[in-house]
Amino acid sequence: MTEPPSERTPRIVSRRLLARGSRFDFDEVTVAGPDGAERTRQYVRHPGAVCVIPIRRGDSGLRIVMVRNYRAAIDAWLLELPAGTLEPGESPDACGARELAEETGYRASVLKPLGRFHTSPGLSDELMWLFAAEGLEFVGQHLDDGETLDVEELPLADAMTLARKGGLTDGKSILGLLLAQDLGVFGEPRD
């Protein structure tokens, strides 16, 4: 990725905390644009997160372990890949292993990094790491207090159809499945 010329780069001139949340903070920044005008922006300051693609290999082919999660922000249940927020000092791979076990009840013998991405840079500085998890062993689900979700296993073809045809609306899950396929995680890379 190339950067635009420095004379076009806006500059943050001030930052203030609007509110401290239990997991996220809400900040306001004042940005001076290339024209010299100052504008304020509000966003969520986020510690980072992970998303995991749990893959079960069996006689009937590949299956993807997903969770049906109630999301209060939209007052709806979403089918998603398991994911979660980094704890202070926690590495992305440790977070991925922890969230996989907590949400699905599976521990992985292999946790392969696939990349990272900003989830919604217009609203938050959240950076999310993506992992593929294989060699799954059931160890029991340990949900966080107040967490409401159910585990569902889908054949790979069904998960990919949902990702491509609008059956999933969770961005991290759509991106994760499509990227994993493009990288050849499920078999041959896609052209």
XYZ file of N, CA and C in Angstrom:
573
model
N 0.857 -1.167 0.000
C 0.000 0.000 0.000
C 0.900 1.225 0.000
N 0.637 2.135 -0.881
C 1.439 3.356 -0.940
C 0.724 4.479 -0.205
N 1.517 5.359 0.350
C 0.986 6.501 1.079
C 0.847 7.689 0.128
N -0.180 8.524 0.325
C -0.284 9.742 -0.486
C 0.823 10.708 -0.088
N 1.083 11.706 -0.906
C 2.113 12.695 -0.569
C 1.849 13.309 0.806
N 2.910 13.565 1.559
C 2.758 14.053 2.931
C 2.011 15.378 3.008
N 2.083 16.191 1.963
C 1.359 17.475 2.016
C -0.158 17.282 1.978
N -0.621 16.081 1.625
C -2.067 15.789 1.597
C -2.533 15.051 2.840
N -1.604 14.684 3.716
C -1.967 13.893 4.885
C -2.540 14.791 5.977
N -3.797 14.549 6.385
C -4.349 15.295 7.513
C -3.517 15.023 8.773
N -3.658 15.901 9.750
C -2.865 15.766 10.970
C -3.797 15.930 12.165
N -3.645 15.011 13.122
C -4.439 15.089 14.354
C -3.827 16.180 15.225
N -4.656 17.171 15.601
C -4.157 18.277 16.413
C -4.589 18.161 17.880
N -5.646 17.414 18.141
C -6.037 17.192 19.539
C -6.865 15.910 19.630
N -6.868 15.358 20.831
C -7.612 14.131 21.102
C -8.157 14.242 22.516
N -9.417 13.829 22.690
C -9.948 13.804 24.052
C -10.862 12.600 24.230
N -10.831 12.073 25.434
C -11.658 10.930 25.799
C -13.065 11.428 26.096
N -14.038 10.908 25.364
C -15.438 11.265 25.614
C -16.039 10.385 26.704
N -15.719 9.084 26.653
C -16.248 8.150 27.651
C -15.368 6.909 27.685
N -15.222 6.363 28.860
C -14.492 5.112 29.021
C -15.523 4.008 29.220
N -15.466 3.001 28.362
C -16.367 1.863 28.479
C -15.676 0.711 29.183
N -16.411 -0.358 29.415
C -15.822 -1.506 30.098
C -14.768 -2.193 29.235
N -14.911 -2.132 27.916
C -13.947 -2.758 27.010
C -13.394 -1.795 25.966
N -14.149 -0.748 25.650
C -13.764 0.187 24.587
C -13.881 1.599 25.111
N -13.077 2.498 24.538
C -13.185 3.916 24.861
C -13.758 4.662 23.668
N -14.331 5.810 23.938
C -14.925 6.635 22.894
C -14.175 7.960 22.876
N -13.506 8.235 21.772
C -12.635 9.399 21.636
C -13.185 10.391 20.617
N -12.747 11.637 20.773
C -12.995 12.657 19.769
C -11.644 13.240 19.386
N -11.397 13.346 18.091
C -10.150 13.938 17.618
C -10.486 15.147 16.755
N -9.585 16.095 16.783
C -9.672 17.220 15.868
C -8.573 17.014 14.841
N -8.959 17.056 13.571
C -8.047 16.779 12.467
C -7.937 18.021 11.596
N -6.698 18.436 11.328
C -6.456 19.545 10.396
C -6.231 18.939 9.022
N -7.058 19.337 8.067
C -6.943 18.825 6.700
C -5.902 19.583 5.907
N -5.626 19.127 4.697
C -4.642 19.792 3.838
C -5.002 21.256 3.555
N -6.298 21.570 3.651
C -6.740 22.956 3.410
C -6.602 23.821 4.657
N -6.144 23.214 5.780
C -5.973 23.949 7.027
C -7.207 23.949 7.912
N -8.363 23.564 7.364
C -9.592 23.539 8.156
C -9.542 22.391 9.170
N -10.070 22.666 10.362
C -10.114 21.642 11.407
C -11.513 21.065 11.509
N -11.577 19.744 11.646
C -12.853 19.032 11.754
C -12.743 18.035 12.897
N -13.852 17.791 13.582
C -13.838 16.810 14.664
C -14.448 15.504 14.179
N -13.939 14.419 14.739
C -14.417 13.074 14.427
C -14.505 12.299 15.738
N -15.527 11.479 15.878
C -15.647 10.606 17.036
C -15.484 9.161 16.562
N -14.850 8.353 17.412
C -14.691 6.951 17.061
C -14.479 6.115 18.315
N -14.558 4.811 18.129
C -14.333 3.847 19.201
C -12.866 3.433 19.169
N -12.193 3.559 20.302
C -10.814 3.062 20.433
C -10.930 1.635 20.963
N -10.352 0.702 20.217
C -10.557 -0.731 20.444
C -9.212 -1.423 20.674
N -9.123 -2.388 21.592
C -7.845 -3.049 21.852
C -7.427 -4.087 20.803
N -8.291 -4.364 19.830
C -7.995 -5.369 18.814
C -8.782 -6.643 19.080
N -8.866 -7.483 18.072
C -9.697 -8.687 18.184
C -9.175 -9.773 17.256
N -9.770 -10.939 17.394
C -9.449 -12.070 16.517
C -10.734 -12.684 15.985
N -10.589 -13.373 14.871
C -11.670 -14.165 14.280
C -11.053 -15.510 13.902
N -11.746 -16.596 14.200
C -11.217 -17.933 13.973
C -12.153 -18.721 13.062
N -11.559 -19.417 12.084
C -12.314 -20.310 11.205
C -12.036 -21.744 11.658
N -12.925 -22.327 12.482
C -12.715 -23.691 12.950
C -13.121 -24.689 11.848
N -12.188 -25.561 11.467
C -12.404 -26.497 10.359
C -12.358 -27.923 10.895
N -13.433 -28.656 10.676
C -13.463 -30.079 11.038
C -13.402 -30.895 9.752
N -12.434 -31.792 9.703
C -12.270 -32.675 8.543
C -12.814 -34.042 8.910
N -13.672 -34.577 8.044
C -14.249 -35.892 8.310
C -14.553 -36.628 7.030
N -15.120 -37.813 7.174
C -15.476 -38.642 6.012
C -16.462 -37.935 5.082
N -17.305 -37.079 5.655
C -18.301 -36.375 4.837
C -17.775 -35.047 4.299
N -16.472 -34.789 4.455
C -15.889 -33.553 3.935
C -15.639 -32.534 5.028
N -15.317 -31.336 4.604
C -15.019 -30.253 5.545
C -16.296 -29.658 6.118
N -16.226 -29.340 7.390
C -17.325 -28.660 8.075
C -16.739 -27.443 8.784
N -17.496 -26.366 8.813
C -17.080 -25.131 9.479
C -17.918 -24.982 10.743
N -17.242 -24.775 11.866
C -17.932 -24.576 13.138
C -18.197 -23.081 13.278
N -19.467 -22.745 13.432
C -19.866 -21.343 13.559
C -20.689 -21.179 14.825
N -20.980 -19.943 15.180
C -21.826 -19.667 16.334
C -22.981 -18.770 15.908
N -24.133 -19.043 16.479
C -25.288 -18.156 16.298
C -25.309 -17.293 17.548
N -25.071 -15.995 17.355
C -24.788 -15.063 18.440
C -25.832 -13.954 18.461
N -26.399 -13.682 19.643
C -27.324 -12.555 19.762
C -26.514 -11.269 19.862
N -26.799 -10.315 18.972
C -26.106 -9.024 18.937
C -27.095 -7.917 19.303
N -26.934 -7.379 20.508
C -27.866 -6.362 21.010
C -27.856 -5.098 20.163
N -26.712 -4.744 19.562
C -26.627 -3.504 18.769
C -27.630 -3.499 17.626
N -27.940 -4.677 17.097
C -28.908 -4.759 15.997
C -30.140 -5.568 16.397
N -30.207 -5.996 17.658
C -31.322 -6.769 18.195
C -31.661 -7.947 17.284
N -30.619 -8.743 16.997
C -30.816 -9.880 16.092
C -29.781 -10.963 16.375
N -30.118 -12.161 15.953
C -29.190 -13.286 16.002
C -28.426 -13.327 14.695
N -27.092 -13.469 14.754
C -26.269 -13.580 13.557
C -25.498 -14.893 13.580
N -25.374 -15.521 12.420
C -24.499 -16.670 12.271
C -23.115 -16.121 11.957
N -22.131 -16.477 12.779
C -20.795 -15.882 12.698
C -19.719 -16.927 12.924
N -18.505 -16.583 12.525
C -17.331 -17.315 12.970
C -17.046 -16.862 14.400
N -16.480 -17.737 15.246
C -16.151 -17.304 16.596
C -15.094 -16.194 16.571
N -15.233 -15.271 17.504
C -14.334 -14.118 17.537
C -14.365 -13.512 18.929
N -13.390 -12.650 19.195
C -13.390 -11.969 20.474
C -12.302 -10.930 20.580
N -12.370 -10.182 21.654
C -11.490 -9.044 21.906
C -10.236 -9.470 22.666
N -9.113 -8.886 22.272
C -7.843 -9.121 22.971
C -7.922 -8.601 24.405
N -7.400 -9.391 25.315
C -7.254 -8.950 26.703
C -5.934 -8.178 26.792
N -5.762 -7.306 27.799
C -4.503 -6.562 27.930
C -3.294 -7.509 27.972
N -2.315 -7.256 27.099
C -1.100 -8.056 27.047
C -1.221 -9.388 26.327
N -2.400 -9.716 25.830
C -2.627 -11.010 25.176
C -2.232 -10.943 23.706
N -1.572 -11.969 23.217
C -1.203 -12.041 21.804
C -2.419 -12.473 20.985
N -2.455 -12.120 19.700
C -3.588 -12.537 18.870
C -3.784 -14.057 18.818
N -2.692 -14.840 18.735
C -2.876 -16.297 18.667
C -3.405 -16.851 19.990
N -2.958 -16.322 21.122
C -3.497 -16.766 22.413
C -4.974 -16.399 22.536
N -5.331 -15.221 22.074
C -6.733 -14.800 22.086
C -7.570 -15.711 21.196
N -7.052 -16.050 20.006
C -7.779 -16.935 19.109
C -8.038 -18.290 19.726
N -7.012 -18.857 20.375
C -7.170 -20.158 21.031
C -8.193 -20.060 22.165
N -8.106 -18.998 22.946
C -9.035 -18.805 24.065
C -10.472 -18.652 23.590
N -10.684 -17.770 22.615
C -12.039 -17.530 22.119
C -12.629 -18.776 21.459
N -11.814 -19.521 20.724
C -12.290 -20.754 20.094
C -12.837 -21.699 21.151
N -12.072 -21.929 22.212
C -12.508 -22.846 23.264
C -13.722 -22.304 24.017
N -13.692 -21.016 24.373
C -14.815 -20.434 25.121
C -16.116 -20.531 24.339
N -16.086 -20.128 23.070
C -17.323 -20.013 22.303
C -17.800 -21.318 21.689
N -16.879 -22.159 21.218
C -17.297 -23.391 20.523
C -17.091 -24.651 21.338
N -16.216 -24.580 22.334
C -15.878 -25.774 23.101
C -14.768 -26.602 22.481
N -14.145 -26.111 21.402
C -13.068 -26.843 20.734
C -11.708 -26.212 21.007
N -10.704 -27.079 21.138
C -9.309 -26.650 21.189
C -8.671 -27.110 19.882
N -7.814 -26.285 19.311
C -7.172 -26.603 18.031
C -5.734 -27.032 18.250
N -5.276 -28.050 17.488
C -3.855 -28.412 17.528
C -3.059 -27.508 16.596
N -3.746 -26.888 15.617
C -3.098 -25.972 14.673
C -3.929 -24.702 14.575
N -3.285 -23.571 14.797
C -3.920 -22.259 14.630
C -3.039 -21.494 13.654
N -3.518 -21.377 12.416
C -2.711 -20.797 11.336
C -3.140 -19.355 11.060
N -2.212 -18.386 11.146
C -2.574 -16.990 10.854
C -2.821 -16.794 9.358
N -3.901 -16.074 9.042
C -4.265 -15.817 7.645
C -4.147 -14.349 7.259
N -4.028 -13.459 8.223
C -3.926 -12.033 7.912
C -4.613 -11.199 8.974
N -4.699 -9.917 8.698
C -5.367 -8.983 9.608
C -6.025 -7.888 8.784
N -7.011 -7.229 9.392
C -7.753 -6.190 8.681
C -8.425 -5.260 9.678
N -8.664 -4.023 9.239
C -9.447 -3.084 10.042
C -10.921 -3.383 9.771
N -11.687 -3.552 10.832
C -13.080 -3.969 10.670
C -13.993 -2.855 10.167
N -13.795 -1.652 10.643
C -14.660 -0.541 10.254
C -13.942 0.769 10.554
N -12.914 1.124 9.740
C -12.045 2.258 10.073
C -12.728 3.622 10.087
N -13.930 3.711 9.607
C -14.658 4.971 9.714
C -15.271 5.171 11.091
N -15.373 4.075 11.867
C -16.001 4.132 13.186
C -15.074 3.756 14.333
N -14.030 2.983 14.016
C -13.203 2.413 15.070
C -11.787 2.145 14.557
N -10.833 2.058 15.490
C -9.467 1.684 15.122
C -9.245 0.173 15.289
N -10.316 -0.607 15.459
C -10.204 -2.052 15.670
C -9.421 -2.732 14.553
N -8.404 -3.485 14.946
C -7.636 -4.315 14.031
C -7.917 -5.757 14.414
N -8.337 -6.571 13.442
C -8.712 -7.948 13.701
C -7.763 -8.893 12.981
N -7.292 -9.912 13.717
C -6.437 -10.964 13.163
C -7.317 -12.156 12.829
N -7.033 -12.802 11.694
C -7.806 -13.956 11.229
C -6.946 -15.209 11.302
N -7.516 -16.275 11.850
C -6.831 -17.556 11.975
C -7.708 -18.686 11.453
N -7.081 -19.732 10.917
C -7.753 -20.994 10.615
C -7.360 -21.959 11.724
N -8.321 -22.708 12.235
C -8.083 -23.658 13.320
C -8.394 -25.061 12.826
N -7.429 -25.965 13.002
C -7.635 -27.358 12.605
C -7.169 -28.283 13.711
N -7.449 -29.573 13.539
C -7.123 -30.547 14.576
C -7.945 -30.283 15.817
N -9.257 -30.136 15.630
C -10.133 -29.739 16.733
C -10.434 -30.907 17.673
N -10.371 -30.607 18.967
C -10.719 -31.566 20.011
C -11.736 -30.886 20.919
N -12.848 -31.568 21.212
C -13.871 -30.967 22.054
C -13.425 -30.989 23.506
N -13.435 -29.802 24.148
C -13.024 -29.674 25.550
C -14.122 -29.038 26.401
N -15.209 -28.616 25.803
C -16.325 -28.020 26.535
C -16.367 -26.511 26.406
N -17.548 -26.011 26.178
C -17.781 -24.581 25.974
C -17.741 -23.847 27.316
N -17.158 -22.641 27.341
C -17.068 -21.811 28.550
C -17.416 -20.374 28.178
N -18.694 -20.072 28.054
C -19.122 -18.739 27.638
C -18.841 -17.702 28.717
N -18.561 -16.462 28.270
C -18.427 -15.335 29.188
C -19.788 -15.043 29.812
N -19.784 -14.409 30.988
C -21.038 -14.002 31.627
C -21.852 -13.147 30.663
N -23.113 -13.460 30.531
C -24.003 -12.685 29.686
C -23.926 -13.008 28.209
N -23.022 -13.900 27.813
C -22.888 -14.258 26.397
C -23.974 -15.274 26.035
N -24.645 -15.046 24.925
C -25.712 -15.927 24.468
C -25.403 -16.351 23.050
N -25.003 -17.618 22.870
C -24.748 -18.123 21.528
C -24.878 -19.638 21.490
N -25.133 -20.155 20.303
C -25.250 -21.588 20.059
C -24.246 -21.978 18.986
N -23.694 -23.173 19.104
C -22.723 -23.681 18.144
C -23.458 -24.412 17.024
N -23.060 -24.140 15.779
C -23.626 -24.815 14.608
C -22.478 -25.225 13.684
N -22.555 -26.446 13.167
C -21.574 -26.919 12.185
C -22.245 -26.971 10.827
N -21.577 -26.411 9.829
C -22.113 -26.402 8.474
C -21.130 -27.066 7.527
N -21.636 -27.806 6.543
C -20.732 -28.268 5.487
C -20.082 -27.037 4.846
N -18.828 -27.167 4.439
C -18.106 -26.048 3.840
C -18.908 -25.414 2.703
N -19.476 -26.224 1.825
C -20.226 -25.687 0.681
C -21.376 -24.799 1.152
N -22.066 -25.199 2.220
C -23.185 -24.391 2.737
C -22.676 -23.071 3.318
N -21.564 -23.124 4.068
C -21.004 -21.896 4.645
C -20.580 -20.934 3.537
N -19.963 -21.466 2.480
C -19.508 -20.607 1.383
C -20.693 -20.018 0.620
N -21.749 -20.790 0.446
C -22.950 -20.265 -0.219
C -23.550 -19.125 0.597
N -23.622 -19.297 1.915
C -24.143 -18.225 2.770
C -23.276 -16.971 2.655
N -21.956 -17.143 2.612
C -21.042 -15.998 2.513
C -21.208 -15.270 1.190
N -21.419 -16.015 0.117
C -21.503 -15.405 -1.219
C -22.879 -14.868 -1.576
N -23.921 -15.447 -1.029
C -25.283 -15.123 -1.471
C -26.072 -14.265 -0.487
N -25.409 -13.698 0.513
C -26.104 -12.798 1.431
C -26.731 -13.472 2.631
N -26.485 -14.752 2.832
C -27.026 -15.451 3.993
C -26.306 -15.091 5.276
N -25.088 -14.569 5.162
C -24.346 -14.037 6.303
C -24.284 -12.528 6.134
N -24.445 -11.796 7.231
C -24.292 -10.337 7.158
C -23.145 -9.845 8.028
N -22.508 -10.743 8.759
C -21.372 -10.393 9.597
C -20.125 -10.293 8.725
N -19.557 -9.097 8.636
C -18.443 -8.836 7.730
C -17.218 -9.692 7.978
N -16.844 -9.899 9.249
C -15.645 -10.686 9.537
C -15.811 -12.131 9.074
N -17.023 -12.650 9.181
C -17.282 -14.034 8.771
C -17.252 -14.176 7.254
N -17.857 -13.233 6.562
C -17.840 -13.260 5.092
C -16.400 -13.151 4.599
N -15.687 -12.139 5.069
C -14.301 -11.940 4.652
C -13.439 -13.140 5.015
N -13.591 -13.644 6.227
C -12.788 -14.764 6.676
C -12.949 -15.989 5.799
N -14.187 -16.359 5.491
C -14.440 -17.536 4.657
C -13.902 -17.343 3.242
N -14.174 -16.185 2.651
C -13.725 -15.946 1.274
C -12.198 -15.866 1.189
N -11.568 -15.219 2.156
C -10.110 -15.126 2.161
C -9.478 -16.503 2.362
N -10.023 -17.273 3.282
C -9.487 -18.624 3.520
C -9.574 -19.463 2.250
N -10.687 -19.352 1.542
C -10.802 -20.103 0.291
C -9.782 -19.617 -0.728
N -9.643 -18.311 -0.859
C -8.676 -17.761 -1.810
C -7.239 -18.163 -1.473
N -6.935 -18.337 -0.195
C -5.595 -18.726 0.235
C -5.362 -20.235 0.161
N -6.396 -20.996 -0.198
C -6.244 -22.444 -0.328
C -6.356 -23.207 0.975
N -6.895 -22.574 2.020
C -7.024 -23.236 3.315
C -7.926 -24.470 3.231
N -8.944 -24.411 2.389
C -9.904 -25.526 2.281
C -9.521 -26.526 1.190
N -8.442 -26.292 0.507
C -8.029 -27.122 -0.617
C -7.288 -26.233 -1.594
N -7.547 -26.394 -2.852
C -6.876 -25.597 -3.879
C -7.274 -24.122 -3.794
N -6.314 -23.199 -3.944
C -6.674 -21.773 -3.966
C -7.600 -21.464 -5.135
N -8.440 -20.483 -4.916
C -9.364 -20.028 -5.944
C -8.658 -19.048 -6.875
N -8.966 -19.112 -8.159
C -8.374 -18.161 -9.109
C -9.059 -16.826 -9.064
